[in-house]
Amino acid sequence: MNGAQALIRTLVAAGVDVCFANPGTSEMHFVAALDDVPEMRGVLTLFEGVATGAADGYARMAGRPAATLLHLGPGLGNGLANLHNARRGGAPVVNVVGDHARSHKRLDAPLESDIDALAGAVSAWVRRSLAPADVAADAAEAVAQAARGAVATLVLPADVSWEEGAEPADPVPVRPAPRVPEQVVADVAAALSSGEPAVLLLGGDVVACEEGLLAAGRVAAGTGARLMSETFPARMVRGAGLPDVAKVPYPPEMAMASLAGTAHLVLAGATAPVHFFGYPDVPGTPVPEGCTVHVLSAPGEDGVAAAQALATLAAPDAEPRLLEAARPELPTGDLDPRALAAVVGALLPEGAIVVDEALTSGVGLAELTSGAPRHDWLSLTGGAIGDGLPMSVGAAVACPDRPVIALQADGSAMYTVQALWTQAREQLDVTTIVCDNGSYAILEHELSRVGAQGDGERAGQLLHLGGPGLDFVALATGMGVPATRATTAEELADQVRAALAEPGPHLIDAVLPGRR
Amino acid sequence: MNGAQALIRTLVAAGVDVCFANPGTSEMHFVAALDDVPEMRGVLTLFEGVATGAADGYARMAGRPAATLLHLGPGLGNGLANLHNARRGGAPVVNVVGDHARSHKRLDAPLESDIDALAGAVSAWVRRSLAPADVAADAAEAVAQAARGAVATLVLPADVSWEEGAEPADPVPVRPAPRVPEQVVADVAAALSSGEPAVLLLGGDVVACEEGLLAAGRVAAGTGARLMSETFPARMVRGAGLPDVAKVPYPPEMAMASLAGTAHLVLAGATAPVHFFGYPDVPGTPVPEGCTVHVLSAPGEDGVAAAQALATLAAPDAEPRLLEAARPELPTGDLDPRALAAVVGALLPEGAIVVDEALTSGVGLAELTSGAPRHDWLSLTGGAIGDGLPMSVGAAVACPDRPVIALQADGSAMYTVQALWTQAREQLDVTTIVCDNGSYAILEHELSRVGAQGDGERAGQLLHLGGPGLDFVALATGMGVPATRATTAEELADQVRAALAEPGPHLIDAVLPGRR
């Protein structure tokens, strides 16, 4: 058996049976080996950023890693932005990067580059397989490393793939998430019993499942602490029957206002909040001066068990306040972000997966979907735009029986628009709604926010997507995704209903003010 | 004056007056400063790989660097592949990467990453500006470093941009390319006078101008050495009235055959050839055993002067053999790669810039265009696909009075297809011909070449672009580029003629066997 065959068999045995691939010459034996190991599903993408973003979305929904297959340093470069997002969200990814044959490395061929340096910037673990006899064990270790919520990169020289003498390896046992010590829980319980204003800031594993949210809801009900979540959780379960959890807002002023007066900030699966960017004369974090920050559980620890232990200790008899089932009325008339949010809230199907890269067009979404049937919400964890459409691919591959709704800003849609083709090829059940305002609207806000002077015509041209406007219906149909355009709230509702009623991908270009 | 204003004024004073930009929040002061310095032209791209590839194409044609403007580590990541190509081709680029404000770095905000590590992998020079008082001098140094034929990366913290107290800096004098010592020229002349079979392998500056090629032609005529060029020159001037220079072929067997029997391989601006990839049981380089490799000039040295000195010494009275003006007949009937090449050869306008990322569909192109009117040919220097469409943007910005013809393979077109939008917005005179064979054809060759077994259905699916087929006419029109489809040689000729007759961008989807 050659190295590629042993590698793929090892991945499959360890539960990694999907590979989002952009192969090149150095990965041809890996590709050939797919015919020998039918348990591995290869999914072709037309750009590496789609492959890595799909792996991110897959991991968030499957709870286990997919593999990628990238072509040398430039292919890894193309995939870095979404590996950054995966890293920031703690998504497990087995990132396989092909390299030149070992004998070819020293020749400095045109595609030679420092793969290891690039990989190191986004990976918790990097290993270069040095021989066919090693590659299976390396792959098994990569899966175990990824399972801790990390990007694990395996660099695979072509000749390690093609040489014989390899054998599959057994899976490496994955250590369970560390338990939080009882004393930590007791200290937090004591702080919450002080009667001083407290916020329980949820993130990571605590918001990704019902158990974590219900435990947090009990703590809030029993101690008076407010529930909030990190601004961009990797995965948040939401909807009627769960506690209401407000996200820390993105704009610095709103974030500071949301935490003003807090004496105790308890982190449960979240890290201490910082603003996305620094601004002149604005503090870097919304945590008020004098507020004590307590870490109930850090990312990677068992935050759900910690939240349950805290609830037992601090709020033994409390019942969480839960959201009633409620949907907004279907809006009528002009289409604007709030009407778009109302359509989503009114029509969101039970069990939907919402991929949210709506950015500025997402106003009202959280509020108008909070009482919808149970659903999962995936956010842009690392701020590297262009993860939305790829994540929708990965989420749909992970959960073929659940509808995926991708809420996608127009400017960032163009970063990895090639994802639509993979939606079509794999006939994934994704409804993409493009929030088409014809600009990098977030930057128009930011240009004034940073206090920049002279936002005149030339600067404005760098933030405006017109001249020519993008025709997302043409782009989608050009890649095989049926598409329609909605200019009123009624049209949007009709088109969303129709898209959800029919399997396979659909795109709806929601024309918002700014574009009209 | 703030740091951004001083930076832009310094760049302009040093001759860098175009900036291919994908800004984000941390670059808003740079964007605002564009209104203060109208000499700097900002060109918006929808993806960083377009910005860096445009800078590559611009540099090759302008002979001086453009600036880029990228957003933090993920933006740099998106631009890495085409910076790799620029690095491999020796194209000067001033690569400006925005970063968090200095005070914000330590907070590990979501977009924080190791920019310096990423930049180091593609840059000959990396500097992080530490204060507004430094940024202008840093920028001047970046231009000088880039001018040596390198990617120079300037990392620009947001607060260094926005703080006051900066002043523009004078340009840093650029050292001329080092002259090759006389003894080196004499040694090469002696080797060529041996009467043993010799090849003069041209690249870099020697093929980028008429003077270099004519000097090499004299050497060949006077000594009997054969003229060849590197496989993928960054820029090659071609056409009637110049010597005939065959490229070292890409496939290893053909490359080895082209150099078989060579006793002396003289490198003039080129590096010693190596195969693009390693293969089982194939040597890594086409240089025959026993062949002596002589370096007349290394990349970065003054190869043109060296070639002229060699001609004076080794072939004082020789006249170079020059290509006659000749065009192929316009082909008729079915469209295949050779017919496509004949259409290009028959219609190529005087002064055209050909951007060649045709890959496997480029068969016959070199032969059928060799006697066309004088033109420049830009190749994929680093093997990272997705440079063609972006380079066409940069070349057209650099040379607004010259027609650009982009010969673009379908699979690699999708890597940076967003470049079409910038073609449309800037109304660039680019005629893109998509070589639409419906597959990663080069990988279909490679799958068999590497000796991979079992190229069955599952492997084949990872190399095939069908299911659904890509509709490049829809994609182009969706980004504002008028587009047509050609299925016969006559249709292609008609459409190329029409596109060349009308200013602004056009795309022609040339449907080749494989797609039909």
Coordinates of N, CA, C and O in Angstrom, one line a residue, chain B residues 64 140 157 202 306 417:
Chain B
R64 N 8.4 49.3 -12.9 CA 8.5 49.9 -11.6 C 7.3 49.4 -10.7 O 6.3 48.9 -11.3
A140 N 10.0 54.9 1.7 CA 11.0 55.1 0.7 C 12.0 54.0 0.5 O 12.4 53.6 -0.6
P157 N 0.7 49.7 11.0 CA -0.3 49.8 12.1 C -1.3 50.9 11.9 O -0.9 52.0 11.4
L202 N 18.1 31.9 -22.0 CA 17.8 33.3 -21.7 C 16.7 33.5 -20.7 O 15.7 32.6 -20.7
A306 N 25.8 42.2 -20.2 CA 26.6 41.0 -20.3 C 26.5 40.3 -21.7 O 27.5 39.9 -22.3
V417 N -11.5 35.1 -10.5 CA -12.4 35.6 -11.5 C -13.0 37.0 -11.2 O -13.4 37.7 -12.1

